[in-house]
Structures are given as structure tokens and as C-alpha cells.
JSON list of C-alpha atoms and ligand atoms in Angstrom, two decimals:
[
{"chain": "H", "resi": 98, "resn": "UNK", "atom": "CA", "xyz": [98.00, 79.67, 83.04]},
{"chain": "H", "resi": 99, "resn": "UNK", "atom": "CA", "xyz": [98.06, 82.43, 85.73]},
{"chain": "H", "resi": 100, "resn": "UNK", "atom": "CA", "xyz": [96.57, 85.82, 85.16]},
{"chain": "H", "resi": 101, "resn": "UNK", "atom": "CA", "xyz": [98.24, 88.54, 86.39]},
{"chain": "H", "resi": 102, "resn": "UNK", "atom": "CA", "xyz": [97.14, 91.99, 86.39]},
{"chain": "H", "resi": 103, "resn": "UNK", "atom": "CA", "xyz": [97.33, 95.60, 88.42]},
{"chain": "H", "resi": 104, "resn": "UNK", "atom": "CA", "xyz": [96.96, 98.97, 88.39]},
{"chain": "H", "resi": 105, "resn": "UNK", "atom": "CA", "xyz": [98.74, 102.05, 88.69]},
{"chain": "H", "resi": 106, "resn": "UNK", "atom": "CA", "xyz": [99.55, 101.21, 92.50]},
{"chain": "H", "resi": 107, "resn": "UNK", "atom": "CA", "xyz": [100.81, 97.29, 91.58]},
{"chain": "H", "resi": 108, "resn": "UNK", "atom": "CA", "xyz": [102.48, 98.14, 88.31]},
{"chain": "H", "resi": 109, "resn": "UNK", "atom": "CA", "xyz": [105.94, 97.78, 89.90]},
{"chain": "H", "resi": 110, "resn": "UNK", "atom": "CA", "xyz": [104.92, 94.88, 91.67]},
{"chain": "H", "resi": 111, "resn": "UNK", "atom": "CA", "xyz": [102.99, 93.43, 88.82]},
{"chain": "H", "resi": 112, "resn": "UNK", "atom": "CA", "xyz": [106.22, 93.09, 86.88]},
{"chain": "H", "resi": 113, "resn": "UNK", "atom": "CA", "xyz": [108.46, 91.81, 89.17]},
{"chain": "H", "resi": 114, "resn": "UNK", "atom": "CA", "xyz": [105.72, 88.58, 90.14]},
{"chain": "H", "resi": 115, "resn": "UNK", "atom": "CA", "xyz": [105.61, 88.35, 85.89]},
{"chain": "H", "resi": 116, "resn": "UNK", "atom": "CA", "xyz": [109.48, 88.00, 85.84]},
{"chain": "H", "resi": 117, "resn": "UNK", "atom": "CA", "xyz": [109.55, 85.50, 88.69]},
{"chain": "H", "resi": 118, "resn": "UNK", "atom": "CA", "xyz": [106.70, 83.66, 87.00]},
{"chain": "H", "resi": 119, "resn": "UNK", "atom": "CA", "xyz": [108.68, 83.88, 83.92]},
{"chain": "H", "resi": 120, "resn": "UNK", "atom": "CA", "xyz": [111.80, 82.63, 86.19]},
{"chain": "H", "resi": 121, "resn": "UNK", "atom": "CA", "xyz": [109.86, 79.67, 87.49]},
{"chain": "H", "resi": 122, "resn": "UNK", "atom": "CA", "xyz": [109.03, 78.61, 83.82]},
{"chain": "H", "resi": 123, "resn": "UNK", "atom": "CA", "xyz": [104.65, 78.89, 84.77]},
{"chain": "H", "resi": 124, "resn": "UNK", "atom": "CA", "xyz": [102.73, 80.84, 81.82]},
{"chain": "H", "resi": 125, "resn": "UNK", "atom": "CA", "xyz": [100.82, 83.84, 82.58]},
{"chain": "H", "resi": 126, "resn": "UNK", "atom": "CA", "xyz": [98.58, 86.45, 80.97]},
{"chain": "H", "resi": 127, "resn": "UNK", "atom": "CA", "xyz": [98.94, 90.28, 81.74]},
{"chain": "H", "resi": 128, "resn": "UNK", "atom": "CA", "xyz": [95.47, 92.08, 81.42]},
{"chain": "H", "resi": 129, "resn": "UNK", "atom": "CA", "xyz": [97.10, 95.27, 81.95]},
{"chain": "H", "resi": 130, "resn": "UNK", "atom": "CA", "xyz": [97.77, 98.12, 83.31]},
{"chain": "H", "resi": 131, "resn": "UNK", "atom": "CA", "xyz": [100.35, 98.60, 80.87]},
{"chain": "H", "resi": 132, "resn": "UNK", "atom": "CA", "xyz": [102.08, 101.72, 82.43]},
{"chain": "H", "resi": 133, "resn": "UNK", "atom": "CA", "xyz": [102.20, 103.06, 85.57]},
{"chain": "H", "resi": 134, "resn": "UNK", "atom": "CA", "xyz": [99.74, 106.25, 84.80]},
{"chain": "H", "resi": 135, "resn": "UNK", "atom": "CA", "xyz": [96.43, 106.12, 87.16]},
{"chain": "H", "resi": 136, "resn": "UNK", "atom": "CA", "xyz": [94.40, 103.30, 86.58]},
{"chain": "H", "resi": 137, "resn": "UNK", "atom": "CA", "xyz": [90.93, 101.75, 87.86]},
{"chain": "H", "resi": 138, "resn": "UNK", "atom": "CA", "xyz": [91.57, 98.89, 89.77]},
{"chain": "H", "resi": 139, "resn": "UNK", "atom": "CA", "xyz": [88.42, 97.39, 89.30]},
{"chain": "H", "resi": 140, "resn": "UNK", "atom": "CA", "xyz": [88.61, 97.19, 85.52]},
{"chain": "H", "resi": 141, "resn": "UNK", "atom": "CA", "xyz": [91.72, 95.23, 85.90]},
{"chain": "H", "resi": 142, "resn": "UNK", "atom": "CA", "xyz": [90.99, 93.08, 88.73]},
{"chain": "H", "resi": 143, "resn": "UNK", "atom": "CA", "xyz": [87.73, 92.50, 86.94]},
{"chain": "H", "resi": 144, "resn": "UNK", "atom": "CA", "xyz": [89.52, 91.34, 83.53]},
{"chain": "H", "resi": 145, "resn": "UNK", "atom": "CA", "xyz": [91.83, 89.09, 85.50]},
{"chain": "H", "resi": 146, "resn": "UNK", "atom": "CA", "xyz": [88.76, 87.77, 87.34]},
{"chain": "H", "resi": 147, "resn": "UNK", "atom": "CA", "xyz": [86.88, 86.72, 84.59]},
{"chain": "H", "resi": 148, "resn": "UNK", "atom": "CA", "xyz": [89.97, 84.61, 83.02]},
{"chain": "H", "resi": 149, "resn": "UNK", "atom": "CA", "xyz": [89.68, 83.07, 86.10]},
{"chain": "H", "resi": 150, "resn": "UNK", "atom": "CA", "xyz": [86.04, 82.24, 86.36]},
{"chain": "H", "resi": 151, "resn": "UNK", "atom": "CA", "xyz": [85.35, 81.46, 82.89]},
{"chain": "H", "resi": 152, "resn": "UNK", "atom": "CA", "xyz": [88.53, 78.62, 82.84]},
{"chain": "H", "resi": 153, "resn": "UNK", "atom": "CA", "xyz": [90.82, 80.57, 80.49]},
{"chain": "H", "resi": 154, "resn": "UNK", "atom": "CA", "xyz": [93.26, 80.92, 83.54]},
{"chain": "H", "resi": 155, "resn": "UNK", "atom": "CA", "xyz": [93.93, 78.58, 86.39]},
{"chain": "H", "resi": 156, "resn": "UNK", "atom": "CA", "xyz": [94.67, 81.24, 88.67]},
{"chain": "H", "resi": 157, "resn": "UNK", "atom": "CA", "xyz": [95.04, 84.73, 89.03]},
{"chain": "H", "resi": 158, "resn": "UNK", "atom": "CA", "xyz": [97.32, 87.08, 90.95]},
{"chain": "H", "resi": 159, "resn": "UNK", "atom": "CA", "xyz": [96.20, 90.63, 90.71]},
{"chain": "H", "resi": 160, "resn": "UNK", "atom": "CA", "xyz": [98.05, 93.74, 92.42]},
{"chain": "H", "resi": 161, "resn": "UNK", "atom": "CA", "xyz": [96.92, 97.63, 93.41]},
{"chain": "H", "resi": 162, "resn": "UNK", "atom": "CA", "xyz": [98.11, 99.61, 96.26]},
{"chain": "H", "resi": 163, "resn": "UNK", "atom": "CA", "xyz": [96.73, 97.93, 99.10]},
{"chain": "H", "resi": 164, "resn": "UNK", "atom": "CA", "xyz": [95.38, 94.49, 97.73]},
{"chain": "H", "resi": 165, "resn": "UNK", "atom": "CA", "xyz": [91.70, 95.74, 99.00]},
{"chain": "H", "resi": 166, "resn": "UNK", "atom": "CA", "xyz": [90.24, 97.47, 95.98]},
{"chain": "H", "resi": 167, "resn": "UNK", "atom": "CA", "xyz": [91.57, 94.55, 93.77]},
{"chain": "H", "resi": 168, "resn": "UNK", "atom": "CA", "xyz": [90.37, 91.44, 95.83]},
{"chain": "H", "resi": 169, "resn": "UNK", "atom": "CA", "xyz": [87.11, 93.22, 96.18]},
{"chain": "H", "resi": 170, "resn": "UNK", "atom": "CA", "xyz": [86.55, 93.58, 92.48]},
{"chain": "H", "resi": 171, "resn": "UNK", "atom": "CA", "xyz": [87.31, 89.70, 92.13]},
{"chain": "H", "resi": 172, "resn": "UNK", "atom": "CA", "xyz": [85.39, 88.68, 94.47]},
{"chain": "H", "resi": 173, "resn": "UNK", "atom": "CA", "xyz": [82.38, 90.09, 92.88]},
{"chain": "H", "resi": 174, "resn": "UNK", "atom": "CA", "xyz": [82.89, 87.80, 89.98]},
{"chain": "H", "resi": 175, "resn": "UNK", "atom": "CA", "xyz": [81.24, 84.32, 89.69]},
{"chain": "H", "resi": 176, "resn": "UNK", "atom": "CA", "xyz": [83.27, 81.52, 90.95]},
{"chain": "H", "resi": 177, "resn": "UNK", "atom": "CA", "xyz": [86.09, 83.23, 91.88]},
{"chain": "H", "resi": 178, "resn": "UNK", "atom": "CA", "xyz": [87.71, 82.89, 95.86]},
{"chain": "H", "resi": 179, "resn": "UNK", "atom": "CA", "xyz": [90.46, 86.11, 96.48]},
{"chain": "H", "resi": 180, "resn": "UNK", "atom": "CA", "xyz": [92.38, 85.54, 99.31]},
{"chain": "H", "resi": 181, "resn": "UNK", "atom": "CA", "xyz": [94.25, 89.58, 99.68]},
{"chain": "H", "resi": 182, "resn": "UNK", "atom": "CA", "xyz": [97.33, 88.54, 101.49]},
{"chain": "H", "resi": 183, "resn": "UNK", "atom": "CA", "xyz": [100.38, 89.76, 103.44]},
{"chain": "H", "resi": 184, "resn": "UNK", "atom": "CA", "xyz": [102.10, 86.75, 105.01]},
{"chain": "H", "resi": 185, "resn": "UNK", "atom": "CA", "xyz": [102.96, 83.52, 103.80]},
{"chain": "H", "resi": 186, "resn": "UNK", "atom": "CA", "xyz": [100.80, 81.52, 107.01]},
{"chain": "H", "resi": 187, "resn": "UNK", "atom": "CA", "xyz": [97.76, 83.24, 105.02]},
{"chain": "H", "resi": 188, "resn": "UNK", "atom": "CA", "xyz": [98.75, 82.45, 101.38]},
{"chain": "H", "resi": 189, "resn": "UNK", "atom": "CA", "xyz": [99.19, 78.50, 102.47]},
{"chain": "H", "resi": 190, "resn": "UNK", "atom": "CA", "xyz": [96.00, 78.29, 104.59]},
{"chain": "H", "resi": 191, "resn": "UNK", "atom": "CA", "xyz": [93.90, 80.13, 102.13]},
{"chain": "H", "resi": 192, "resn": "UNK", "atom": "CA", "xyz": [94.81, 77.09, 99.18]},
{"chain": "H", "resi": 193, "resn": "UNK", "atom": "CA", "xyz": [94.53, 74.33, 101.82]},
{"chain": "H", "resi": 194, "resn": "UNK", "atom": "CA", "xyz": [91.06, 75.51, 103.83]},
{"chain": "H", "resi": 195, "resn": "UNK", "atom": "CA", "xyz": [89.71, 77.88, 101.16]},
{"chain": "H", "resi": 196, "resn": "UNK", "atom": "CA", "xyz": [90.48, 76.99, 97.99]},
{"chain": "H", "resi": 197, "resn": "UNK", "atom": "CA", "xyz": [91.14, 80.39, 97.15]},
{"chain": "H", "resi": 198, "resn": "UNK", "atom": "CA", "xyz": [91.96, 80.87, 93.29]},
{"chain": "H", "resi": 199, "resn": "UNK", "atom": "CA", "xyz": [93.15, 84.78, 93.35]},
{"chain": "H", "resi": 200, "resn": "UNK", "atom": "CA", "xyz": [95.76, 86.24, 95.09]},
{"chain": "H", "resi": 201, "resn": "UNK", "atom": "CA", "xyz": [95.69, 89.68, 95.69]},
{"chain": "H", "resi": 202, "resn": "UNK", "atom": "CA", "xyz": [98.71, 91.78, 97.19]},
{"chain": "H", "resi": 203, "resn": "UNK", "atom": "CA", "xyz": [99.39, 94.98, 97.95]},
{"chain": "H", "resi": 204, "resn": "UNK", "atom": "CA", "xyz": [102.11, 96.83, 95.54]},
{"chain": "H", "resi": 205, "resn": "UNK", "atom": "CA", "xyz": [102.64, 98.99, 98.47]},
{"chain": "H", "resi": 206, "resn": "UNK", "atom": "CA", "xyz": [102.26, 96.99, 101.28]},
{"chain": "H", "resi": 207, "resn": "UNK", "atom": "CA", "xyz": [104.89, 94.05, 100.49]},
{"chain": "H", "resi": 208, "resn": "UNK", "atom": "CA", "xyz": [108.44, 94.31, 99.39]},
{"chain": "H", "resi": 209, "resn": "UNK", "atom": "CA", "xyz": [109.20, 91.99, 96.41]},
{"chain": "H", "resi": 210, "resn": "UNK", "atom": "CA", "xyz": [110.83, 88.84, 98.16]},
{"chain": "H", "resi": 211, "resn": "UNK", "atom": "CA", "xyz": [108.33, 88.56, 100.66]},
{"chain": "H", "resi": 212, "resn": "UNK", "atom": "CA", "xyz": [105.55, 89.04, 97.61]},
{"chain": "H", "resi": 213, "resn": "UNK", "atom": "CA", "xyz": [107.62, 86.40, 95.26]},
{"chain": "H", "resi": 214, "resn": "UNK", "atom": "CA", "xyz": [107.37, 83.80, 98.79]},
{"chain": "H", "resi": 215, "resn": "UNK", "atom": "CA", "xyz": [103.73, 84.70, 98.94]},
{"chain": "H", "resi": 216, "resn": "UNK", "atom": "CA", "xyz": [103.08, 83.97, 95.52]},
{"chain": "H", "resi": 217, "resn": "UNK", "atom": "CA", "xyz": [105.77, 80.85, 95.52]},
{"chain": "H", "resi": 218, "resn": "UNK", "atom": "CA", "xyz": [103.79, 79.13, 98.68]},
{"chain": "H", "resi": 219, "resn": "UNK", "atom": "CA", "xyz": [100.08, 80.09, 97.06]},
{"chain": "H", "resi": 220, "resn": "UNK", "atom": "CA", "xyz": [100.95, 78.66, 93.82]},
{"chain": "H", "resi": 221, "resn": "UNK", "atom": "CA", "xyz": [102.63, 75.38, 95.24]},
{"chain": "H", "resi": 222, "resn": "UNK", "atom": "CA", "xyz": [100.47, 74.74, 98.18]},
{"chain": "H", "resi": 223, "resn": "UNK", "atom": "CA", "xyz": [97.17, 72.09, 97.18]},
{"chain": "H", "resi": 224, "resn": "UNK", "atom": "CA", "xyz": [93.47, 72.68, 98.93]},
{"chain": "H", "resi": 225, "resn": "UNK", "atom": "CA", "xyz": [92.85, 69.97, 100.98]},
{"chain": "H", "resi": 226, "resn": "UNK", "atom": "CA", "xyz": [89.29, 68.11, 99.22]},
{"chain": "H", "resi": 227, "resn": "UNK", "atom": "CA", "xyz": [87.17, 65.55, 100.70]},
{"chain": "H", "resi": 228, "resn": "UNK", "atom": "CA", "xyz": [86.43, 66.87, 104.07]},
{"chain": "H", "resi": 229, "resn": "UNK", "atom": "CA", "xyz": [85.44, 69.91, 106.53]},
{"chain": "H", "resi": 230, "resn": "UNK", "atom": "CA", "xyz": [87.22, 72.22, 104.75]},
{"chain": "H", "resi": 231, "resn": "UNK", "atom": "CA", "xyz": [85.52, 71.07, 100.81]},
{"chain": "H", "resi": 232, "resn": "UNK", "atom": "CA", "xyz": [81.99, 71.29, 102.95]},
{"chain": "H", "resi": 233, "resn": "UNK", "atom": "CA", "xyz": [82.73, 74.70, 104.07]},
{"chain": "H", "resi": 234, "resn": "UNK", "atom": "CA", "xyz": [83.91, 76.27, 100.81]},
{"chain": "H", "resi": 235, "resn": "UNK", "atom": "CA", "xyz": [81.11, 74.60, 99.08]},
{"chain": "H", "resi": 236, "resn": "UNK", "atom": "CA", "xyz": [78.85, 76.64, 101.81]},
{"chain": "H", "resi": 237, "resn": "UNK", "atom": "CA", "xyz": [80.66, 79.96, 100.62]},
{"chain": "H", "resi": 238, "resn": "UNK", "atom": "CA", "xyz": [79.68, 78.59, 97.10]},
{"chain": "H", "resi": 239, "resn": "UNK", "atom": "CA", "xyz": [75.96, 78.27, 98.05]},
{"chain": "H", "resi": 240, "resn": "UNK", "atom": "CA", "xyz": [75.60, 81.95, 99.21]},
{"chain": "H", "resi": 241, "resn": "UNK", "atom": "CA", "xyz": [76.89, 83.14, 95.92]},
{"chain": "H", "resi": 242, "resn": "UNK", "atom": "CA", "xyz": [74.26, 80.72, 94.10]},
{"chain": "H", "resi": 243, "resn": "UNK", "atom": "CA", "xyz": [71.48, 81.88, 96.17]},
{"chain": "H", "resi": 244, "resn": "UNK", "atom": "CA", "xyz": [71.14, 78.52, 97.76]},
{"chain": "H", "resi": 245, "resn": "UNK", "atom": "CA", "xyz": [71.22, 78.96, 101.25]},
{"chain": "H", "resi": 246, "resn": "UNK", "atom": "CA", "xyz": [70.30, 75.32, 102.81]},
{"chain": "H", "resi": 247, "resn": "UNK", "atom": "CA", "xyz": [72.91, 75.11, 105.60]},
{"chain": "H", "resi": 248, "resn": "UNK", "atom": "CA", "xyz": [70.92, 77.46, 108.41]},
{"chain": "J", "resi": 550, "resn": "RB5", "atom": "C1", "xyz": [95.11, 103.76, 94.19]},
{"chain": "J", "resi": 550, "resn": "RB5", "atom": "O1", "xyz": [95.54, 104.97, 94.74]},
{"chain": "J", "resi": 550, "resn": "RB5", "atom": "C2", "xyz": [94.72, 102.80, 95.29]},
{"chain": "J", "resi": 550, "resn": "RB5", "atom": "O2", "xyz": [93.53, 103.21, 95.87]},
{"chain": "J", "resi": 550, "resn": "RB5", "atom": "C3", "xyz": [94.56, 101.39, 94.73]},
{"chain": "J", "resi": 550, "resn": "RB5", "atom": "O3", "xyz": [95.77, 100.98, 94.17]},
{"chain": "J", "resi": 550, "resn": "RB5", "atom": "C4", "xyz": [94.19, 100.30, 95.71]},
{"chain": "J", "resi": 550, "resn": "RB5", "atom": "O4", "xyz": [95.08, 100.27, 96.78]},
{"chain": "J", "resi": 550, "resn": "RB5", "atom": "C5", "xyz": [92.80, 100.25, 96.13]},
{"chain": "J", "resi": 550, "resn": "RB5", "atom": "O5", "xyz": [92.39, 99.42, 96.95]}
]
């Protein structure tokens, strides 16, 4: 189950990424915005977020203007990796080195193909576990638990 949500600023965007999910047959959840009146990105992003982090959703792909206010909201939530992204090199290193488990994009920063190959390659593309890469994103995981033992 993805969750999908946006403001104001990703509302467009938001619903074209729900039809191509919708196209590619993969459930998803919309926390909102439900219109495209101003919105606070970090009540969405947040409500995506914790779908995420509490195992309701797999995954989460969440929208504003830029991508920043969104991935920053996410990020602030337990457990959860948000990768904001503009080209598809990023989207497939971010799941292979980083494990990342949010997308964020920018409703008006990407065009909709480019967005739907973002979100196609993110979706598809597997972390690579058992080496450098697992060590380094369990690190990441250790600052956020307060457990700094790698200095
Ligand atoms: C809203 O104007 C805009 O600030 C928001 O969508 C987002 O881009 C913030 O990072």
C-alpha cells in the first residue's frame, strides 16, 4: 500500500501519480489535500509519514511545490527515509544505497512523465541489504535513536 498525499502546490501532481498508481494496478491511500485551496504541507506530509512509519503503508509518495517542505516534514517522523527527487539516477540510487521509503517531488518542479518515471523506477528498484550500503543506513538509523557508536 503506497500513501500518497500533497498540498495545495502537488494537488495536480498528486492526482496524476494516483491515476498512474491506479494504472499500474498498486493500492494507495490519499491523506489529502482534497482540493487545490492553500494547504499546510506539513500536516499532510506528516499524515502520509506516519502510515509509513507505523506499517499501515509500505511506502509513501508525498507532493508540494518544491518537494522541500514535504520531505522535511517526513523526515521528522520516526523511521521514515525521504529521498525529495528530480531525476530518475536519484530515485534508483536512493532505494538501492538508502533505502529510502518516501518519495517526495515537486508539483512544480517536474512535469508528469518525468514524475510517473520517477515514481515507476523508485517503486520498482530493491535496496541493496547485506553490505556497505545496510551498515550505512543503519548509521543514519542510530542518529535518529540517539545511539551514536560509530565516531
Ligand atoms: C506552497 O506555496 C509551497 O511553499 C509548498 O508547496 C512547498 O513547495 C514547500 O516546500
Amino acid at each position: 500500500m503506497v500513501a500518497l498525499a500533497s498540498d495545495h502546490g502537488g494537488f495536480e501532481l498528486k492526482n496524476e501519480i494516483a491515476r498512474y498508481l491506479a494504472e499500474l494496478n498498486l493500492p494507495f491511500k490519499d491523506f489529502g489535500t482534497a482540493t487545490n485551496a492553500r494547504a499546510e504541507y506539513p500536516k499532510y506530509g506528516y499524515l502520509a509519514a506516519k502510515a509509513v512509519s507505523s506499517g499501515e503503508c509500505d511506502r509513501g509518495i508525498i507532493i508540494c511545490g518544491t518537494g522541500v517542505g514535504m520531505s522535511l516534514a517526513a523526515n521528522k517522523v520516526k523511521g521514515i527515509r525521504c529521498v525529495n527527487c528530480t531525476d530518475c539516477y536519484t530515485a534508483m540510487l536512493s532505494r538501492q544505497h538508502n533505502n529510502t521509503n518516501m518519495l517526495a517531488l515537486g508539483g512544480r518542479v517536474l512535469g508528469p512523465d518525468l514524475a510517473k518515471l520517477i515514481v515507476k523506477i523508485w517503486l520498482e528498484t530493491e535496496f541493496e541489504r547485506g553490505g556497505r550500503h545496510e551498515q550505512r543506513v543503519d548509521m543514519v538509523m542510530k542518529i535518529e535513536a540517539g545511539n551514536i557508536d560509530f565516531l
